[in-house]
PDB file of C-alpha atoms in Angstrom:
ATOM      1  CA  UNK J  17       0.022   0.055  -0.051  1.00  0.00           C
ATOM      2  CA  UNK J  18       2.809   2.965   0.804  1.00  0.00           C
ATOM      3  CA  UNK J  19       4.386   1.753  -2.745  1.00  0.00           C
ATOM      4  CA  UNK J  20       1.336   2.120  -4.158  1.00  0.00           C
ATOM      5  CA  UNK J  21       0.272   5.854  -2.250  1.00  0.00           C
ATOM      6  CA  UNK J  22       3.638   7.124  -2.572  1.00  0.00           C
ATOM      7  CA  UNK J  23       3.763   7.504  -6.220  1.00  0.00           C
ATOM      8  CA  UNK J  24      -0.217   8.371  -6.341  1.00  0.00           C
ATOM      9  CA  UNK J  25       0.625  11.217  -3.220  1.00  0.00           C
ATOM     10  CA  UNK J  26       3.111  12.853  -5.713  1.00  0.00           C
ATOM     11  CA  UNK J  27       1.610  13.055  -8.888  1.00  0.00           C
ATOM     12  CA  UNK J  28      -0.855  14.904  -7.566  1.00  0.00           C
ATOM     13  CA  UNK J  29       1.139  16.838  -5.745  1.00  0.00           C
ATOM     14  CA  UNK J  30       2.914  17.740  -9.062  1.00  0.00           C
ATOM     15  CA  UNK J  31      -0.906  18.205 -10.470  1.00  0.00           C
ATOM     16  CA  UNK J  32      -1.572  20.668  -8.127  1.00  0.00           C
ATOM     17  CA  UNK J  33       1.496  22.392  -7.807  1.00  0.00           C
ATOM     18  CA  UNK J  34       1.472  23.085 -11.954  1.00  0.00           C
ATOM     19  CA  UNK J  35      -2.208  24.268 -11.770  1.00  0.00           C
ATOM     20  CA  UNK J  36      -1.204  26.567  -8.939  1.00  0.00           C
ATOM     21  CA  UNK J  37       1.367  27.681 -11.795  1.00  0.00           C
ATOM     22  CA  UNK J  38      -0.780  28.134 -14.119  1.00  0.00           C
ATOM     23  CA  UNK J  39      -3.076  30.367 -12.581  1.00  0.00           C
ATOM     24  CA  UNK J  40      -0.222  32.705 -11.082  1.00  0.00           C
ATOM     25  CA  UNK J  41       1.559  32.790 -14.504  1.00  0.00           C
ATOM     26  CA  UNK J  42       1.387  36.559 -16.122  1.00  0.00           C
ATOM     27  CA  UNK J  43      -1.084  36.267 -19.020  1.00  0.00           C
ATOM     28  CA  UNK J  44       0.466  36.574 -22.224  1.00  0.00           C
ATOM     29  CA  UNK J  45       0.030  39.884 -24.013  1.00  0.00           C
ATOM     30  CA  UNK J  46      -2.290  40.777 -26.070  1.00  0.00           C
ATOM     31  CA  UNK J  47      -3.354  43.017 -29.536  1.00  0.00           C
ATOM     32  CA  UNK J  48      -6.444  45.226 -28.364  1.00  0.00           C
ATOM     33  CA  UNK J  49      -8.043  47.638 -30.741  1.00  0.00           C
ATOM     34  CA  UNK J  50     -10.203  50.611 -28.633  1.00  0.00           C
ATOM     35  CA  UNK J  51     -11.943  53.857 -28.517  1.00  0.00           C
ATOM     36  CA  UNK J  52     -12.943  57.115 -26.881  1.00  0.00           C
ATOM     37  CA  UNK J  53     -15.341  59.945 -27.351  1.00  0.00           C
ATOM     38  CA  UNK J  54     -15.791  62.980 -25.226  1.00  0.00           C
ATOM     39  CA  UNK J  55     -16.030  66.612 -24.665  1.00  0.00           C
ATOM     40  CA  UNK J  56     -13.895  69.452 -22.586  1.00  0.00           C
ATOM     41  CA  UNK J  57     -15.271  72.418 -20.960  1.00  0.00           C
ATOM     42  CA  UNK J  58     -11.937  73.352 -23.638  1.00  0.00           C
ATOM     43  CA  UNK J  59      -9.528  72.057 -25.175  1.00  0.00           C
ATOM     44  CA  UNK J  60      -5.978  72.406 -24.089  1.00  0.00           C
ATOM     45  CA  UNK J  61      -2.932  71.679 -25.456  1.00  0.00           C
ATOM     46  CA  UNK J  62       0.673  72.463 -23.657  1.00  0.00           C
ATOM     47  CA  UNK J  63      -1.069  74.607 -21.412  1.00  0.00           C
ATOM     48  CA  UNK J  64      -2.579  76.966 -24.158  1.00  0.00           C
ATOM     49  CA  UNK J  65      -6.455  76.963 -25.621  1.00  0.00           C
ATOM     50  CA  UNK J  66      -6.909  75.454 -28.889  1.00  0.00           C
ATOM     51  CA  UNK J  67     -11.029  76.407 -28.642  1.00  0.00           C
ATOM     52  CA  UNK J  68     -10.569  79.609 -27.418  1.00  0.00           C
ATOM     53  CA  UNK J  69     -11.513  79.249 -24.053  1.00  0.00           C
ATOM     54  CA  UNK J  70     -15.303  77.296 -25.641  1.00  0.00           C
ATOM     55  CA  UNK J  71     -16.236  73.508 -24.849  1.00  0.00           C
ATOM     56  CA  UNK J  72     -15.075  71.025 -27.411  1.00  0.00           C
ATOM     57  CA  UNK J  73     -15.498  67.404 -29.113  1.00  0.00           C
ATOM     58  CA  UNK J  74     -12.806  64.968 -29.237  1.00  0.00           C
ATOM     59  CA  UNK J  75     -12.525  61.454 -30.157  1.00  0.00           C
ATOM     60  CA  UNK J  76     -10.542  59.063 -31.410  1.00  0.00           C
ATOM     61  CA  UNK J  77      -9.049  54.885 -31.779  1.00  0.00           C
ATOM     62  CA  UNK J  78      -5.985  52.889 -30.782  1.00  0.00           C
ATOM     63  CA  UNK J  79      -4.256  49.534 -32.177  1.00  0.00           C
ATOM     64  CA  UNK J  80      -1.374  48.550 -29.731  1.00  0.00           C
ATOM     65  CA  UNK J  81      -0.287  45.517 -30.871  1.00  0.00           C
ATOM     66  CA  UNK J  82       1.133  42.453 -28.532  1.00  0.00           C
ATOM     67  CA  UNK J  83       4.479  43.270 -29.778  1.00  0.00           C
ATOM     68  CA  UNK J  84       4.959  46.707 -28.236  1.00  0.00           C
ATOM     69  CA  UNK J  85       4.142  48.899 -31.546  1.00  0.00           C
ATOM     70  CA  UNK J  86       1.121  50.639 -31.470  1.00  0.00           C
ATOM     71  CA  UNK J  87      -0.551  53.564 -33.846  1.00  0.00           C
ATOM     72  CA  UNK J  88      -3.836  55.441 -33.420  1.00  0.00           C
ATOM     73  CA  UNK J  89      -5.689  58.419 -34.129  1.00  0.00           C
ATOM     74  CA  UNK J  90      -7.273  61.388 -32.441  1.00  0.00           C
ATOM     75  CA  UNK J  91      -9.193  64.592 -33.017  1.00  0.00           C
ATOM     76  CA  UNK J  92     -10.675  67.428 -31.793  1.00  0.00           C
ATOM     77  CA  UNK J  93     -12.821  70.860 -32.681  1.00  0.00           C
ATOM     78  CA  UNK J  94     -10.429  73.691 -32.663  1.00  0.00           C
ATOM     79  CA  UNK J  95     -10.821  77.662 -32.805  1.00  0.00           C
ATOM     80  CA  UNK J  96      -7.330  78.504 -33.220  1.00  0.00           C
ATOM     81  CA  UNK J  97      -6.866  78.338 -36.868  1.00  0.00           C
ATOM     82  CA  UNK J  98      -9.186  80.567 -37.852  1.00  0.00           C
ATOM     83  CA  UNK J  99      -8.422  82.885 -35.197  1.00  0.00           C
ATOM     84  CA  UNK J 100      -4.578  83.116 -36.908  1.00  0.00           C
ATOM     85  CA  UNK J 101      -6.150  84.107 -40.011  1.00  0.00           C
ATOM     86  CA  UNK J 102      -6.621  79.773 -41.562  1.00  0.00           C
ATOM     87  CA  UNK J 103      -9.598  77.736 -42.415  1.00  0.00           C
ATOM     88  CA  UNK J 104      -9.433  74.276 -40.248  1.00  0.00           C
ATOM     89  CA  UNK J 105     -11.759  73.976 -37.472  1.00  0.00           C
ATOM     90  CA  UNK J 106     -10.429  70.306 -36.569  1.00  0.00           C
ATOM     91  CA  UNK J 107      -6.962  69.378 -35.487  1.00  0.00           C
ATOM     92  CA  UNK J 108      -6.673  65.135 -36.398  1.00  0.00           C
ATOM     93  CA  UNK J 109      -3.196  63.431 -34.576  1.00  0.00           C
ATOM     94  CA  UNK J 110      -1.853  60.442 -36.206  1.00  0.00           C
ATOM     95  CA  UNK J 111       0.636  58.505 -34.078  1.00  0.00           C
ATOM     96  CA  UNK J 112       2.596  55.340 -33.957  1.00  0.00           C
ATOM     97  CA  UNK J 113       5.888  54.239 -31.639  1.00  0.00           C
ATOM     98  CA  UNK J 114       6.460  51.122 -29.585  1.00  0.00           C
ATOM     99  CA  UNK J 115       6.519  50.234 -25.788  1.00  0.00           C
ATOM    100  CA  UNK J 116       8.882  48.170 -24.358  1.00  0.00           C
ATOM    101  CA  UNK J 117      10.399  47.431 -20.577  1.00  0.00           C
ATOM    102  CA  UNK J 118      13.756  46.993 -19.533  1.00  0.00           C
ATOM    103  CA  UNK J 119      13.222  45.217 -15.925  1.00  0.00           C
ATOM    104  CA  UNK J 120      10.812  48.026 -14.337  1.00  0.00           C
ATOM    105  CA  UNK J 121      11.817  50.579 -16.614  1.00  0.00           C
ATOM    106  CA  UNK J 122       9.138  51.370 -19.375  1.00  0.00           C
ATOM    107  CA  UNK J 123       9.808  53.249 -22.491  1.00  0.00           C
ATOM    108  CA  UNK J 124       7.656  54.545 -25.419  1.00  0.00           C
ATOM    109  CA  UNK J 125       9.762  55.824 -28.756  1.00  0.00           C
ATOM    110  CA  UNK J 126       7.198  56.999 -31.778  1.00  0.00           C
ATOM    111  CA  UNK J 127       6.472  59.861 -34.137  1.00  0.00           C
ATOM    112  CA  UNK J 128       3.352  61.737 -34.082  1.00  0.00           C
ATOM    113  CA  UNK J 129       1.671  64.093 -36.857  1.00  0.00           C
ATOM    114  CA  UNK J 130      -0.522  67.191 -35.893  1.00  0.00           C
ATOM    115  CA  UNK J 131      -2.727  67.709 -39.133  1.00  0.00           C
ATOM    116  CA  UNK J 132      -4.948  70.906 -39.602  1.00  0.00           C
ATOM    117  CA  UNK J 133      -6.432  70.104 -42.838  1.00  0.00           C
ATOM    118  CA  UNK J 134      -6.374  73.564 -45.354  1.00  0.00           C
ATOM    119  CA  UNK J 135      -5.426  75.839 -42.461  1.00  0.00           C
ATOM    120  CA  UNK J 136      -3.973  77.917 -45.592  1.00  0.00           C
ATOM    121  CA  UNK J 137      -1.473  79.664 -43.128  1.00  0.00           C
ATOM    122  CA  UNK J 138       2.004  80.697 -44.229  1.00  0.00           C
ATOM    123  CA  UNK J 139       3.823  78.794 -42.540  1.00  0.00           C
ATOM    124  CA  UNK J 140       1.293  75.428 -42.421  1.00  0.00           C
ATOM    125  CA  UNK J 141       0.294  75.059 -38.969  1.00  0.00           C
ATOM    126  CA  UNK J 142       0.748  71.201 -39.780  1.00  0.00           C
ATOM    127  CA  UNK J 143       3.384  69.908 -37.246  1.00  0.00           C
ATOM    128  CA  UNK J 144       5.631  66.814 -36.755  1.00  0.00           C
ATOM    129  CA  UNK J 145       7.332  65.669 -34.045  1.00  0.00           C
ATOM    130  CA  UNK J 146       9.130  62.736 -32.879  1.00  0.00           C
ATOM    131  CA  UNK J 147       9.312  61.395 -29.137  1.00  0.00           C
ATOM    132  CA  UNK J 148      10.675  59.244 -26.645  1.00  0.00           C
ATOM    133  CA  UNK J 149       9.597  58.737 -23.014  1.00  0.00           C
ATOM    134  CA  UNK J 150      10.703  57.081 -20.111  1.00  0.00           C
ATOM    135  CA  UNK J 151       8.351  55.542 -16.855  1.00  0.00           C
ATOM    136  CA  UNK J 152       9.600  55.030 -13.272  1.00  0.00           C
ATOM    137  CA  UNK J 153       7.128  54.098 -11.015  1.00  0.00           C
ATOM    138  CA  UNK J 154       4.429  56.791 -11.601  1.00  0.00           C
ATOM    139  CA  UNK J 155       6.569  59.074 -13.363  1.00  0.00           C
ATOM    140  CA  UNK J 156       6.782  59.862 -17.305  1.00  0.00           C
ATOM    141  CA  UNK J 157       9.709  61.928 -18.438  1.00  0.00           C
ATOM    142  CA  UNK J 158       9.169  62.533 -22.298  1.00  0.00           C
ATOM    143  CA  UNK J 159      10.949  64.183 -24.466  1.00  0.00           C
ATOM    144  CA  UNK J 160       9.315  66.115 -28.047  1.00  0.00           C
ATOM    145  CA  UNK J 161      10.905  67.909 -30.932  1.00  0.00           C
ATOM    146  CA  UNK J 162       9.808  68.993 -34.186  1.00  0.00           C
ATOM    147  CA  UNK J 163      11.294  67.672 -37.303  1.00  0.00           C
ATOM    148  CA  UNK J 164      10.227  70.719 -39.196  1.00  0.00           C
ATOM    149  CA  UNK J 165       8.242  74.161 -37.897  1.00  0.00           C
ATOM    150  CA  UNK J 166       6.379  73.854 -35.191  1.00  0.00           C
ATOM    151  CA  UNK J 167       2.666  74.774 -35.612  1.00  0.00           C
ATOM    152  CA  UNK J 168       3.178  77.679 -37.907  1.00  0.00           C
ATOM    153  CA  UNK J 169       6.029  79.487 -36.487  1.00  0.00           C
ATOM    154  CA  UNK J 170       8.792  80.371 -39.053  1.00  0.00           C
ATOM    155  CA  UNK J 171      12.319  79.259 -38.886  1.00  0.00           C
ATOM    156  CA  UNK J 172      11.275  76.869 -35.387  1.00  0.00           C
ATOM    157  CA  UNK J 173      12.596  73.478 -36.618  1.00  0.00           C
ATOM    158  CA  UNK J 174      13.878  71.899 -33.942  1.00  0.00           C
ATOM    159  CA  UNK J 175      11.506  73.229 -30.785  1.00  0.00           C
ATOM    160  CA  UNK J 176      11.092  70.849 -27.950  1.00  0.00           C
ATOM    161  CA  UNK J 177       9.178  70.651 -25.399  1.00  0.00           C
ATOM    162  CA  UNK J 178       9.783  68.615 -21.915  1.00  0.00           C
ATOM    163  CA  UNK J 179       7.515  67.237 -19.389  1.00  0.00           C
ATOM    164  CA  UNK J 180       7.122  65.618 -16.280  1.00  0.00           C
ATOM    165  CA  UNK J 181       3.916  63.886 -15.386  1.00  0.00           C
ATOM    166  CA  UNK J 182       3.059  61.605 -12.325  1.00  0.00           C
ATOM    167  CA  UNK J 183      -0.629  59.363 -11.959  1.00  0.00           C
ATOM    168  CA  UNK J 184      -0.936  58.245  -8.270  1.00  0.00           C
ATOM    169  CA  UNK J 185      -3.862  55.706  -7.645  1.00  0.00           C
ATOM    170  CA  UNK J 186      -6.369  57.437  -4.771  1.00  0.00           C
ATOM    171  CA  UNK J 187      -8.137  54.894  -4.480  1.00  0.00           C
ATOM    172  CA  UNK J 188     -11.942  54.405  -5.052  1.00  0.00           C
ATOM    173  CA  UNK J 189     -11.301  54.904  -8.939  1.00  0.00           C
ATOM    174  CA  UNK J 190      -9.868  58.017  -7.918  1.00  0.00           C
ATOM    175  CA  UNK J 191      -6.437  59.099  -9.577  1.00  0.00           C
ATOM    176  CA  UNK J 192      -4.061  62.312  -9.543  1.00  0.00           C
ATOM    177  CA  UNK J 193      -2.110  63.732 -11.801  1.00  0.00           C
ATOM    178  CA  UNK J 194       0.635  66.583 -11.708  1.00  0.00           C
ATOM    179  CA  UNK J 195       2.457  68.127 -14.640  1.00  0.00           C
ATOM    180  CA  UNK J 196       5.098  70.124 -15.742  1.00  0.00           C
ATOM    181  CA  UNK J 197       6.277  71.446 -19.169  1.00  0.00           C
ATOM    182  CA  UNK J 198       8.771  73.291 -20.785  1.00  0.00           C
ATOM    183  CA  UNK J 199       7.811  74.571 -24.531  1.00  0.00           C
ATOM    184  CA  UNK J 200      11.134  75.734 -26.234  1.00  0.00           C
ATOM    185  CA  UNK J 201      10.057  77.111 -29.588  1.00  0.00           C
ATOM    186  CA  UNK J 202      13.318  77.939 -31.779  1.00  0.00           C
ATOM    187  CA  UNK J 203      13.970  80.971 -34.000  1.00  0.00           C
ATOM    188  CA  UNK J 204      15.699  84.433 -33.823  1.00  0.00           C
ATOM    189  CA  UNK J 205      12.202  85.849 -33.599  1.00  0.00           C
ATOM    190  CA  UNK J 206      10.064  83.267 -31.552  1.00  0.00           C
ATOM    191  CA  UNK J 207      11.710  83.871 -27.748  1.00  0.00           C
ATOM    192  CA  UNK J 208       8.589  85.347 -26.441  1.00  0.00           C
ATOM    193  CA  UNK J 209       6.333  82.109 -27.391  1.00  0.00           C
ATOM    194  CA  UNK J 210       8.455  79.627 -25.099  1.00  0.00           C
ATOM    195  CA  UNK J 211       6.634  79.219 -22.010  1.00  0.00           C
ATOM    196  CA  UNK J 212       6.494  76.371 -18.743  1.00  0.00           C
ATOM    197  CA  UNK J 213       2.789  75.242 -18.605  1.00  0.00           C
ATOM    198  CA  UNK J 214       1.477  73.346 -15.574  1.00  0.00           C
ATOM    199  CA  UNK J 215      -1.485  70.663 -14.682  1.00  0.00           C
ATOM    200  CA  UNK J 216      -2.787  69.417 -11.806  1.00  0.00           C
ATOM    201  CA  UNK J 217      -5.477  66.645 -13.009  1.00  0.00           C
ATOM    202  CA  UNK J 218      -8.500  64.702 -10.884  1.00  0.00           C
ATOM    203  CA  UNK J 219     -10.019  62.151 -12.600  1.00  0.00           C
ATOM    204  CA  UNK J 220     -12.820  59.612 -11.769  1.00  0.00           C
ATOM    205  CA  UNK J 221     -13.725  56.090 -12.940  1.00  0.00           C
ATOM    206  CA  UNK J 222     -17.213  56.037 -13.163  1.00  0.00           C
ATOM    207  CA  UNK J 223     -17.562  52.409 -14.440  1.00  0.00           C
ATOM    208  CA  UNK J 224     -18.626  51.390 -18.055  1.00  0.00           C
ATOM    209  CA  UNK J 225     -15.771  52.838 -19.683  1.00  0.00           C
ATOM    210  CA  UNK J 226     -16.828  56.515 -18.248  1.00  0.00           C
ATOM    211  CA  UNK J 227     -14.733  58.728 -16.983  1.00  0.00           C
ATOM    212  CA  UNK J 228     -14.671  62.245 -15.438  1.00  0.00           C
ATOM    213  CA  UNK J 229     -11.838  64.749 -15.031  1.00  0.00           C
ATOM    214  CA  UNK J 230     -11.125  67.925 -13.743  1.00  0.00           C
ATOM    215  CA  UNK J 231      -7.701  69.861 -14.133  1.00  0.00           C
ATOM    216  CA  UNK J 232      -6.591  73.073 -12.971  1.00  0.00           C
ATOM    217  CA  UNK J 233      -4.401  74.202 -16.052  1.00  0.00           C
ATOM    218  CA  UNK J 234      -2.371  77.269 -17.090  1.00  0.00           C
ATOM    219  CA  UNK J 235       0.844  78.903 -17.986  1.00  0.00           C
ATOM    220  CA  UNK J 236       3.844  81.892 -17.508  1.00  0.00           C
ATOM    221  CA  UNK J 237       3.883  82.480 -21.263  1.00  0.00           C
ATOM    222  CA  UNK J 238       4.795  86.607 -21.939  1.00  0.00           C
ATOM    223  CA  UNK J 239       1.625  88.617 -21.745  1.00  0.00           C
ATOM    224  CA  UNK J 240       0.663  89.152 -25.328  1.00  0.00           C
ATOM    225  CA  UNK J 241       2.538  86.015 -27.052  1.00  0.00           C
ATOM    226  CA  UNK J 242      -0.410  83.989 -27.257  1.00  0.00           C
ATOM    227  CA  UNK J 243      -3.443  86.171 -27.555  1.00  0.00           C
ATOM    228  CA  UNK J 244      -7.283  86.525 -29.067  1.00  0.00           C
ATOM    229  CA  UNK J 245      -8.241  90.305 -28.658  1.00  0.00           C
ATOM    230  CA  UNK J 246      -7.335  90.701 -25.207  1.00  0.00           C
ATOM    231  CA  UNK J 247      -7.453  87.163 -24.042  1.00  0.00           C
ATOM    232  CA  UNK J 248      -4.275  85.963 -23.024  1.00  0.00           C
ATOM    233  CA  UNK J 249      -4.599  82.407 -24.021  1.00  0.00           C
ATOM    234  CA  UNK J 250      -2.371  80.543 -21.452  1.00  0.00           C
ATOM    235  CA  UNK J 251      -3.827  81.986 -18.019  1.00  0.00           C
ATOM    236  CA  UNK J 252      -4.915  79.817 -15.739  1.00  0.00           C
ATOM    237  CA  UNK J 253      -8.228  77.937 -15.749  1.00  0.00           C
ATOM    238  CA  UNK J 254     -10.655  75.099 -14.672  1.00  0.00           C
ATOM    239  CA  UNK J 255     -10.957  72.206 -17.702  1.00  0.00           C
ATOM    240  CA  UNK J 256     -13.643  70.162 -16.683  1.00  0.00           C
ATOM    241  CA  UNK J 257     -14.040  66.817 -19.515  1.00  0.00           C
ATOM    242  CA  UNK J 258     -16.027  63.319 -19.360  1.00  0.00           C
ATOM    243  CA  UNK J 259     -14.630  60.568 -21.674  1.00  0.00           C
ATOM    244  CA  UNK J 260     -15.968  57.568 -23.041  1.00  0.00           C
ATOM    245  CA  UNK J 261     -13.611  54.450 -23.678  1.00  0.00           C
ATOM    246  CA  UNK J 262     -14.873  50.496 -25.185  1.00  0.00           C
TER     247      UNK J 262
END
């Protein structure tokens, strides 16, 4: 009996151990296709309002391959092109890149195209940027550099944007994300357009793909640099939004 039970118990133990390992082994990465749509009380980008403090509709789609490669498209209604004498009321961003990790550090490198179809500005507002980001724990540091003129600024090739963003899980579906960035606009006549921006964002996961957010956003942009009439487009303000992801 002892000779029979010993192999049987060993086989049962090995089976149980194998089952436990299968349950705790990390799931293999999968490719995903996702969509999002939402609205904000105003559209701010790098601290500057793109919608002249008015509400904006936004939406996009993303494909993430299990290899780490990804592509996406995102758009928003805007007003600044027409305010600058152009002829476009929408921004469409097309991007792609590759994400990977080494140890506990995450990396992200990619390309982003800002398209303002038919904007008719000279130089064109259409902009291309290369970017790279490093994530350690809750903090991400990202560096972006334009490959040509930046958002219609003449002789601004090579303009850069460096930003730091942290995301903290507060529990109960709440997250808090402080952000600090610096936009450097190159060109001998463009120094006054360089500035620092900041944001403090509180978001709440409402479930079923819905997320609500509220952010205090502002800049130290030089007075008169980013304006519409008498409005300073980089002044501090509260921006609220609602997004549905599916």
